[in-house]
Short mmCIF file of C-alpha atoms and ligand atoms in Angstrom, two decimals:
data_model
loop_
_atom_site.label_atom_id
_atom_site.label_comp_id
_atom_site.label_asym_id
_atom_site.label_seq_id
_atom_site.Cartn_x
_atom_site.Cartn_y
_atom_site.Cartn_z
CA MET U 117 110.06 131.65 54.84
CA GLN U 118 108.22 128.60 55.99
CA ILE U 119 110.39 125.60 56.62
CA ARG U 120 108.56 122.35 56.14
CA ILE U 121 109.62 119.67 58.59
CA PRO U 122 108.73 116.22 57.17
CA ARG U 123 106.78 114.14 59.67
CA GLY U 124 108.19 110.81 60.77
CA TRP U 125 105.50 108.79 59.07
CA GLU U 126 106.34 110.21 55.67
CA ILE U 127 109.27 107.82 55.24
CA PRO U 128 108.70 104.21 54.16
CA GLU U 129 108.24 101.86 57.10
CA ALA U 130 111.34 99.93 56.04
CA LEU U 131 113.49 103.01 56.62
CA ALA U 132 112.19 103.79 60.07
CA THR U 133 114.66 103.16 62.86
CA PRO U 134 113.45 100.38 65.17
CA GLU U 135 112.46 101.70 68.58
CA HIS U 136 115.14 99.79 70.50
CA LEU U 137 117.82 101.32 68.30
CA VAL U 138 116.37 104.79 68.72
CA PHE U 139 116.53 104.56 72.46
CA GLY U 140 119.84 102.71 72.49
CA ARG U 141 121.26 105.51 70.42
CA ARG U 142 121.11 108.28 72.96
CA LYS U 143 122.52 105.92 75.58
CA ALA U 144 125.37 105.11 73.22
CA ALA U 145 125.97 108.79 72.59
CA ALA U 146 126.00 109.46 76.33
CA LEU U 147 128.62 106.76 76.75
CA GLY U 148 130.65 108.27 73.96
CA VAL U 149 130.18 105.13 71.89
CA GLY U 150 129.14 107.07 68.80
CA LEU U 151 126.40 106.28 66.33
CA LEU U 152 125.82 102.83 64.96
CA ALA U 153 126.54 102.76 61.27
CA ALA U 154 123.57 100.75 60.01
CA PRO U 155 120.67 102.71 61.48
CA ALA U 156 122.44 106.00 60.89
CA ALA U 157 121.33 106.08 57.26
CA ALA U 158 117.70 105.68 58.20
CA TRP U 159 118.20 108.08 61.06
CA ALA U 160 119.39 110.86 58.82
CA GLN U 161 116.12 110.70 56.92
CA GLN U 162 113.97 110.97 60.01
CA ALA U 163 114.20 114.73 60.31
CA ASP U 164 111.86 114.94 63.27
CA ALA U 165 113.61 112.32 65.41
CA LEU U 166 113.91 113.29 69.06
CA PRO U 167 115.44 110.40 70.98
CA ALA U 168 115.76 110.55 74.75
CA MET U 169 116.59 108.06 77.46
CA ARG U 170 113.51 106.55 79.04
CA ASN U 171 113.01 107.34 82.71
CA THR U 172 111.76 104.06 84.19
CA ARG U 173 110.60 105.55 87.47
CA TYR U 174 107.03 105.78 86.18
CA PRO U 175 106.09 102.37 84.75
CA PRO U 176 102.71 102.73 83.01
CA GLY U 177 101.52 99.21 83.88
CA ARG U 178 99.86 98.93 80.48
CA ASP U 179 100.91 98.56 76.87
CA ILE U 180 101.89 101.69 74.99
CA THR U 181 99.03 102.81 72.74
CA ALA U 182 99.67 102.54 69.00
CA GLU U 183 101.11 105.80 67.68
CA ARG U 184 98.49 105.93 64.98
CA GLU U 185 95.66 105.97 67.54
CA VAL U 186 97.30 108.74 69.56
CA THR U 187 98.00 110.91 66.54
CA THR U 188 94.60 110.54 64.84
CA PHE U 189 92.12 110.70 67.74
CA ASN U 190 92.52 114.11 69.32
CA ASN U 191 90.85 116.85 71.28
CA PHE U 192 92.03 120.20 69.97
CA TYR U 193 89.03 122.49 69.79
CA GLU U 194 90.94 125.24 68.01
CA PHE U 195 90.79 122.95 64.96
CA GLY U 196 87.24 121.69 65.48
CA SER U 197 85.06 120.14 68.16
CA HIS U 198 85.50 116.54 66.96
CA LYS U 199 88.30 113.99 67.16
CA GLY U 200 89.37 114.03 63.51
CA ILE U 201 91.46 117.21 63.50
CA SER U 202 94.88 115.67 62.88
CA ARG U 203 95.05 116.69 59.23
CA ALA U 204 93.80 120.23 59.85
CA ALA U 205 96.31 120.67 62.67
CA GLN U 206 99.21 120.23 60.24
CA ALA U 207 98.57 123.88 59.28
CA LEU U 208 99.88 125.02 62.67
CA PRO U 209 103.40 126.36 62.00
CA GLN U 210 105.88 124.71 64.36
CA ARG U 211 108.81 127.08 63.70
CA PRO U 212 109.58 129.71 64.70
CA TRP U 213 107.93 129.13 68.09
CA THR U 214 108.54 130.91 71.35
CA VAL U 215 107.24 130.49 74.87
CA LYS U 216 107.17 133.50 77.18
CA VAL U 217 107.63 132.70 80.85
CA GLU U 218 106.73 135.76 82.88
CA GLY U 219 104.63 137.25 85.65
CA MET U 220 105.79 136.81 89.24
CA VAL U 221 109.34 135.73 88.43
CA GLU U 222 112.73 137.33 88.96
CA THR U 223 113.90 136.98 85.37
CA PRO U 224 111.10 136.84 82.79
CA ARG U 225 112.28 135.23 79.55
CA GLU U 226 111.14 134.28 76.10
CA PHE U 227 112.45 130.87 75.05
CA GLY U 228 112.76 129.73 71.46
CA ILE U 229 111.67 126.12 71.06
CA GLU U 230 115.10 125.18 69.71
CA ASP U 231 116.72 126.63 72.85
CA LEU U 232 114.44 124.53 75.01
CA LEU U 233 115.26 121.40 73.02
CA ARG U 234 118.95 122.14 73.39
CA THR U 235 119.14 123.26 77.01
CA MET U 236 116.42 121.45 78.95
CA PRO U 237 117.08 117.99 80.44
CA LEU U 238 115.16 115.86 77.93
CA GLU U 239 113.96 112.43 78.94
CA GLU U 240 111.24 110.03 77.87
CA ARG U 241 108.38 109.18 80.21
CA VAL U 242 105.67 106.68 79.46
CA TYR U 243 102.60 108.23 81.05
CA ARG U 244 98.94 107.28 81.10
CA LEU U 245 96.53 110.00 79.95
CA ARG U 246 92.93 109.78 81.19
CA CYS U 247 90.48 112.05 79.39
CA VAL U 248 87.47 113.31 81.33
CA GLU U 249 85.39 111.75 78.51
CA ALA U 250 86.38 108.29 79.90
CA TRP U 251 88.92 107.18 77.30
CA SER U 252 92.61 106.75 77.96
CA MET U 253 95.94 106.11 76.32
CA VAL U 254 99.55 105.37 77.21
CA VAL U 255 102.13 107.51 75.44
CA PRO U 256 105.94 107.68 75.46
CA TRP U 257 106.32 111.45 75.74
CA THR U 258 109.66 113.20 75.44
CA GLY U 259 110.06 116.33 77.51
CA PHE U 260 111.46 117.88 80.64
CA PRO U 261 110.17 118.64 84.13
CA LEU U 262 108.27 121.92 84.39
CA SER U 263 110.42 122.63 87.47
CA ALA U 264 113.51 122.85 85.22
CA LEU U 265 111.87 125.57 83.14
CA LEU U 266 110.65 127.50 86.18
CA ALA U 267 114.11 127.32 87.77
CA ALA U 268 115.39 129.28 84.77
CA VAL U 269 113.12 132.25 85.57
CA LYS U 270 113.24 132.09 89.39
CA PRO U 271 109.63 132.32 90.65
CA LEU U 272 108.99 134.93 93.35
CA GLY U 273 107.94 133.64 96.76
CA SER U 274 104.58 135.39 96.31
CA ALA U 275 103.65 133.37 93.17
CA ARG U 276 100.92 130.80 93.90
CA TYR U 277 99.69 129.60 90.51
CA VAL U 278 101.07 128.79 87.08
CA VAL U 279 98.93 129.66 84.06
CA PHE U 280 99.40 128.06 80.64
CA GLU U 281 98.17 129.98 77.63
CA THR U 282 98.03 128.21 74.30
CA ALA U 283 98.26 129.44 70.72
CA ALA U 284 95.28 131.19 69.11
CA ILE U 285 96.04 131.79 65.43
CA PRO U 286 92.83 132.55 63.51
CA THR U 287 94.41 132.04 60.08
CA VAL U 288 95.06 128.34 60.75
CA MET U 289 92.61 127.50 63.54
CA PRO U 290 89.04 127.38 62.22
CA GLY U 291 87.70 126.52 65.67
CA LEU U 292 88.44 130.07 66.83
CA ARG U 293 85.46 131.21 64.77
CA GLN U 294 83.30 129.58 67.43
CA SER U 295 83.30 132.82 69.32
CA TRP U 296 81.30 131.50 72.28
CA TYR U 297 84.42 129.64 73.45
CA PRO U 298 86.70 131.69 75.73
CA TRP U 299 89.86 131.60 73.58
CA PRO U 300 92.73 131.30 74.07
CA TYR U 301 92.61 127.85 75.70
CA THR U 302 94.05 128.49 79.14
CA GLU U 303 94.85 126.13 81.98
CA GLY U 304 96.58 126.33 85.31
CA CYS U 305 97.79 124.63 88.45
CA THR U 306 99.22 125.57 91.83
CA ILE U 307 102.92 126.23 92.37
CA ALA U 308 103.11 123.05 94.48
CA GLU U 309 101.56 121.00 91.65
CA ALA U 310 103.93 122.64 89.16
CA ALA U 311 106.89 121.69 91.35
CA ASN U 312 105.79 118.05 91.56
CA GLU U 313 108.19 115.74 89.77
CA LEU U 314 105.43 114.40 87.48
CA SER U 315 104.62 117.80 85.94
CA PHE U 316 106.07 117.49 82.48
CA MET U 317 106.57 119.82 79.53
CA VAL U 318 106.16 117.64 76.45
CA VAL U 319 108.08 118.31 73.22
CA GLY U 320 108.02 114.85 71.66
CA ALA U 321 106.21 111.54 71.41
CA TYR U 322 107.29 108.13 70.14
CA GLY U 323 110.89 109.33 69.82
CA LYS U 324 109.94 112.21 67.50
CA LEU U 325 109.08 115.88 67.70
CA LEU U 326 105.56 116.32 69.05
CA PRO U 327 103.12 116.51 66.12
CA PRO U 328 100.85 119.56 66.02
CA GLN U 329 97.65 117.60 66.62
CA ASN U 330 99.05 116.44 69.97
CA GLY U 331 100.10 119.97 70.91
CA GLY U 332 103.37 120.43 69.05
CA PRO U 333 105.77 121.92 69.46
CA ILE U 334 105.19 122.07 73.22
CA ARG U 335 102.40 121.04 75.58
CA PHE U 336 101.95 120.28 79.24
CA HIS U 337 100.95 117.08 81.01
CA GLN U 338 100.11 116.19 84.59
CA PRO U 339 99.16 112.52 84.36
CA TRP U 340 97.13 112.41 87.58
CA LYS U 341 94.66 114.97 86.25
CA TYR U 342 92.06 114.74 83.52
CA GLY U 343 93.52 115.40 80.09
CA PHE U 344 91.82 118.78 79.61
CA LYS U 345 94.35 120.23 82.07
CA ALA U 346 97.10 119.49 79.52
CA GLY U 347 97.22 122.65 77.40
CA LYS U 348 98.50 122.11 73.87
CA SER U 349 100.78 124.31 71.76
CA ILE U 350 101.72 126.61 74.63
CA VAL U 351 102.90 130.16 73.93
CA ARG U 352 102.91 131.71 77.39
CA ILE U 353 103.41 130.57 80.96
CA ALA U 354 102.63 133.11 83.66
CA LEU U 355 103.17 132.94 87.40
CA THR U 356 100.54 134.72 89.43
CA ASP U 357 98.95 134.99 92.87
CA GLN U 358 95.42 134.72 91.37
CA ARG U 359 93.81 131.34 90.75
CA PRO U 360 93.14 131.18 87.01
CA VAL U 361 89.75 130.26 85.58
CA SER U 362 90.46 127.84 82.83
CA PHE U 363 88.80 127.23 79.47
CA TRP U 364 86.36 124.45 80.42
CA GLU U 365 85.74 125.84 83.87
CA ARG U 366 84.62 129.12 82.31
CA ILE U 367 82.21 127.30 79.99
CA GLN U 368 80.77 124.71 82.40
CA PRO U 369 81.90 125.35 85.98
CA GLN U 370 79.52 122.76 87.37
CA GLU U 371 81.20 120.06 85.22
CA TYR U 372 84.86 121.11 85.03
CA GLY U 373 86.80 122.66 87.87
CA PHE U 374 90.25 123.94 88.65
CA TRP U 375 91.71 120.79 90.24
CA ALA U 376 90.34 118.03 87.99
CA ASN U 377 92.17 115.17 89.68
CA VAL U 378 91.15 111.74 88.39
CA ASN U 379 88.80 109.92 90.76
CA PRO U 380 86.73 106.88 89.70
CA GLU U 381 84.29 107.44 92.57
CA VAL U 382 83.25 110.94 91.58
CA PRO U 383 81.10 110.75 88.46
CA HIS U 384 80.96 113.51 85.91
CA PRO U 385 77.44 115.01 86.15
CA ARG U 386 76.58 113.23 82.88
CA TRP U 387 78.53 109.94 83.03
CA SER U 388 80.41 107.56 85.31
CA GLN U 389 84.17 107.89 85.78
CA ALA U 390 84.52 104.36 87.21
CA SER U 391 86.14 102.90 84.10
CA GLU U 392 87.74 104.00 80.86
CA ARG U 393 87.98 102.80 77.27
CA VAL U 394 91.57 102.15 76.26
CA LEU U 395 92.23 103.74 72.85
CA GLY U 396 92.78 101.18 70.12
CA GLY U 397 89.94 98.84 71.04
CA ASN U 398 86.82 98.54 73.10
CA ALA U 399 88.47 97.16 76.23
CA ARG U 400 87.45 98.95 79.41
CA VAL U 401 89.67 99.02 82.47
CA PRO U 402 88.89 100.34 85.95
CA THR U 403 89.95 103.96 86.49
CA GLN U 404 92.36 104.52 89.36
CA LEU U 405 92.42 107.31 91.93
CA PHE U 406 94.85 110.01 90.72
CA ASN U 407 95.04 107.89 87.55
CA GLY U 408 97.31 105.53 89.54
CA TYR U 409 99.87 108.23 90.46
CA GLY U 410 98.73 108.67 94.07
CA GLU U 411 102.10 107.73 95.56
CA PHE U 412 103.61 110.80 93.90
CA VAL U 413 100.82 113.34 94.34
CA SER U 414 98.33 112.52 97.08
CA GLY U 415 100.37 114.59 99.58
CA LEU U 416 99.65 117.71 97.52
CA TYR U 417 96.03 117.68 98.66
CA THR U 418 96.17 117.18 102.42
CA GLY U 419 94.25 119.93 104.17
CA LEU U 420 92.31 120.86 101.03
CA SER U 421 89.09 119.00 101.85
CA ASN U 422 87.02 122.15 101.26
CA GLU U 423 88.12 122.22 97.64
CA ARG U 424 86.33 120.41 94.80
CA LEU U 425 89.41 118.34 94.00
CA TRP U 426 87.96 115.81 91.58
CA ALA U 427 86.38 117.43 88.55
N1 MTE K 569 94.68 122.10 74.47
C1 MTE K 569 94.16 122.99 73.61
N2 MTE K 569 94.86 124.09 73.28
N3 MTE K 569 92.93 122.80 73.03
C2 MTE K 569 92.16 121.71 73.35
O1 MTE K 569 91.03 121.57 72.84
N4 MTE K 569 91.98 119.64 74.65
C3 MTE K 569 92.38 119.01 75.92
C4 MTE K 569 93.90 118.86 76.04
N5 MTE K 569 94.56 120.08 75.63
C5 MTE K 569 92.70 120.75 74.27
C6 MTE K 569 94.00 120.98 74.78
C7 MTE K 569 91.76 117.72 76.12
S1 MTE K 569 90.10 117.74 76.48
C8 MTE K 569 92.47 116.54 76.11
S2 MTE K 569 91.75 115.08 76.57
C9 MTE K 569 93.86 116.50 75.64
O2 MTE K 569 94.33 117.77 75.23
C10 MTE K 569 93.94 115.54 74.47
O3 MTE K 569 95.26 115.38 74.05
P1 MTE K 569 95.54 114.46 72.78
O4 MTE K 569 94.75 114.94 71.63
O5 MTE K 569 97.02 114.53 72.57
O6 MTE K 569 95.10 113.07 73.19
#
């Protein structure tokens, strides 16, 4: 039986819980204060609400992008090679959903999405996302550190890379008919990058469950890398000692590499990466090295000068 989860925007605006109450709510619950009576009625109707305390350690330095922009301008090639896939992506069933975590680990496991929502340390992080196509957005994601998930399976000392494999369901993903693409969409990073505090498994956005067009029910995000590294709708995470060749790297290795760290001084072979268009308007802002997250991640790359770190 298919359970239909109503999306947050299906309720009238007047019933939506204001953001400050949403975020105040979890804090109140944590303090044992209980739920506030007035917003509770509206709350009950917002079936996909996923409130979490905001972690303020990563200030985005820019305004949050309007939810509508983020949820209607997407890259998700499984649904088509254009930005307007948000409606088509609603066909992706969000439940049941499991993520296998296996390979070079002591205790391989298959996690149900509900178990992850219940057991992982959820928090909200407002991260910038810089697409290799030179547009960017700022999104309040809800999720948990990848390191928390990996701790649950105990990686072996010999594991060197983490591979993310995303859903490939031909009955709902028309893009899979484009057989020249190397489906499933696969991405990866090193164990050290996976252990970095910024590496984030995303299960929500804007205080709600992550919508399918943004990679619901679970995606990855490393905000210092170009957005194509952020696999959407993940079904399998594997630890390995072999460097994975990812989706775009397999198609165009001279344009898209394994590391793909943001660097304004290294142009894409076909366009400059010096600046980016902020979604929601035509404003352009200068792109920052490591997308502005250098203080957290630059140490990961010392001694790797022989690697093509930037694209
Ligand atoms: N994941 C899958 N499975 N399929 C994709 O086509 N596109 C990537 C990434 N993850 C993609 C994917 C690219 S190129 C970007 S920029 C981001 O998702 C876009 O995320 P967004 O649509 O939430 O902005």
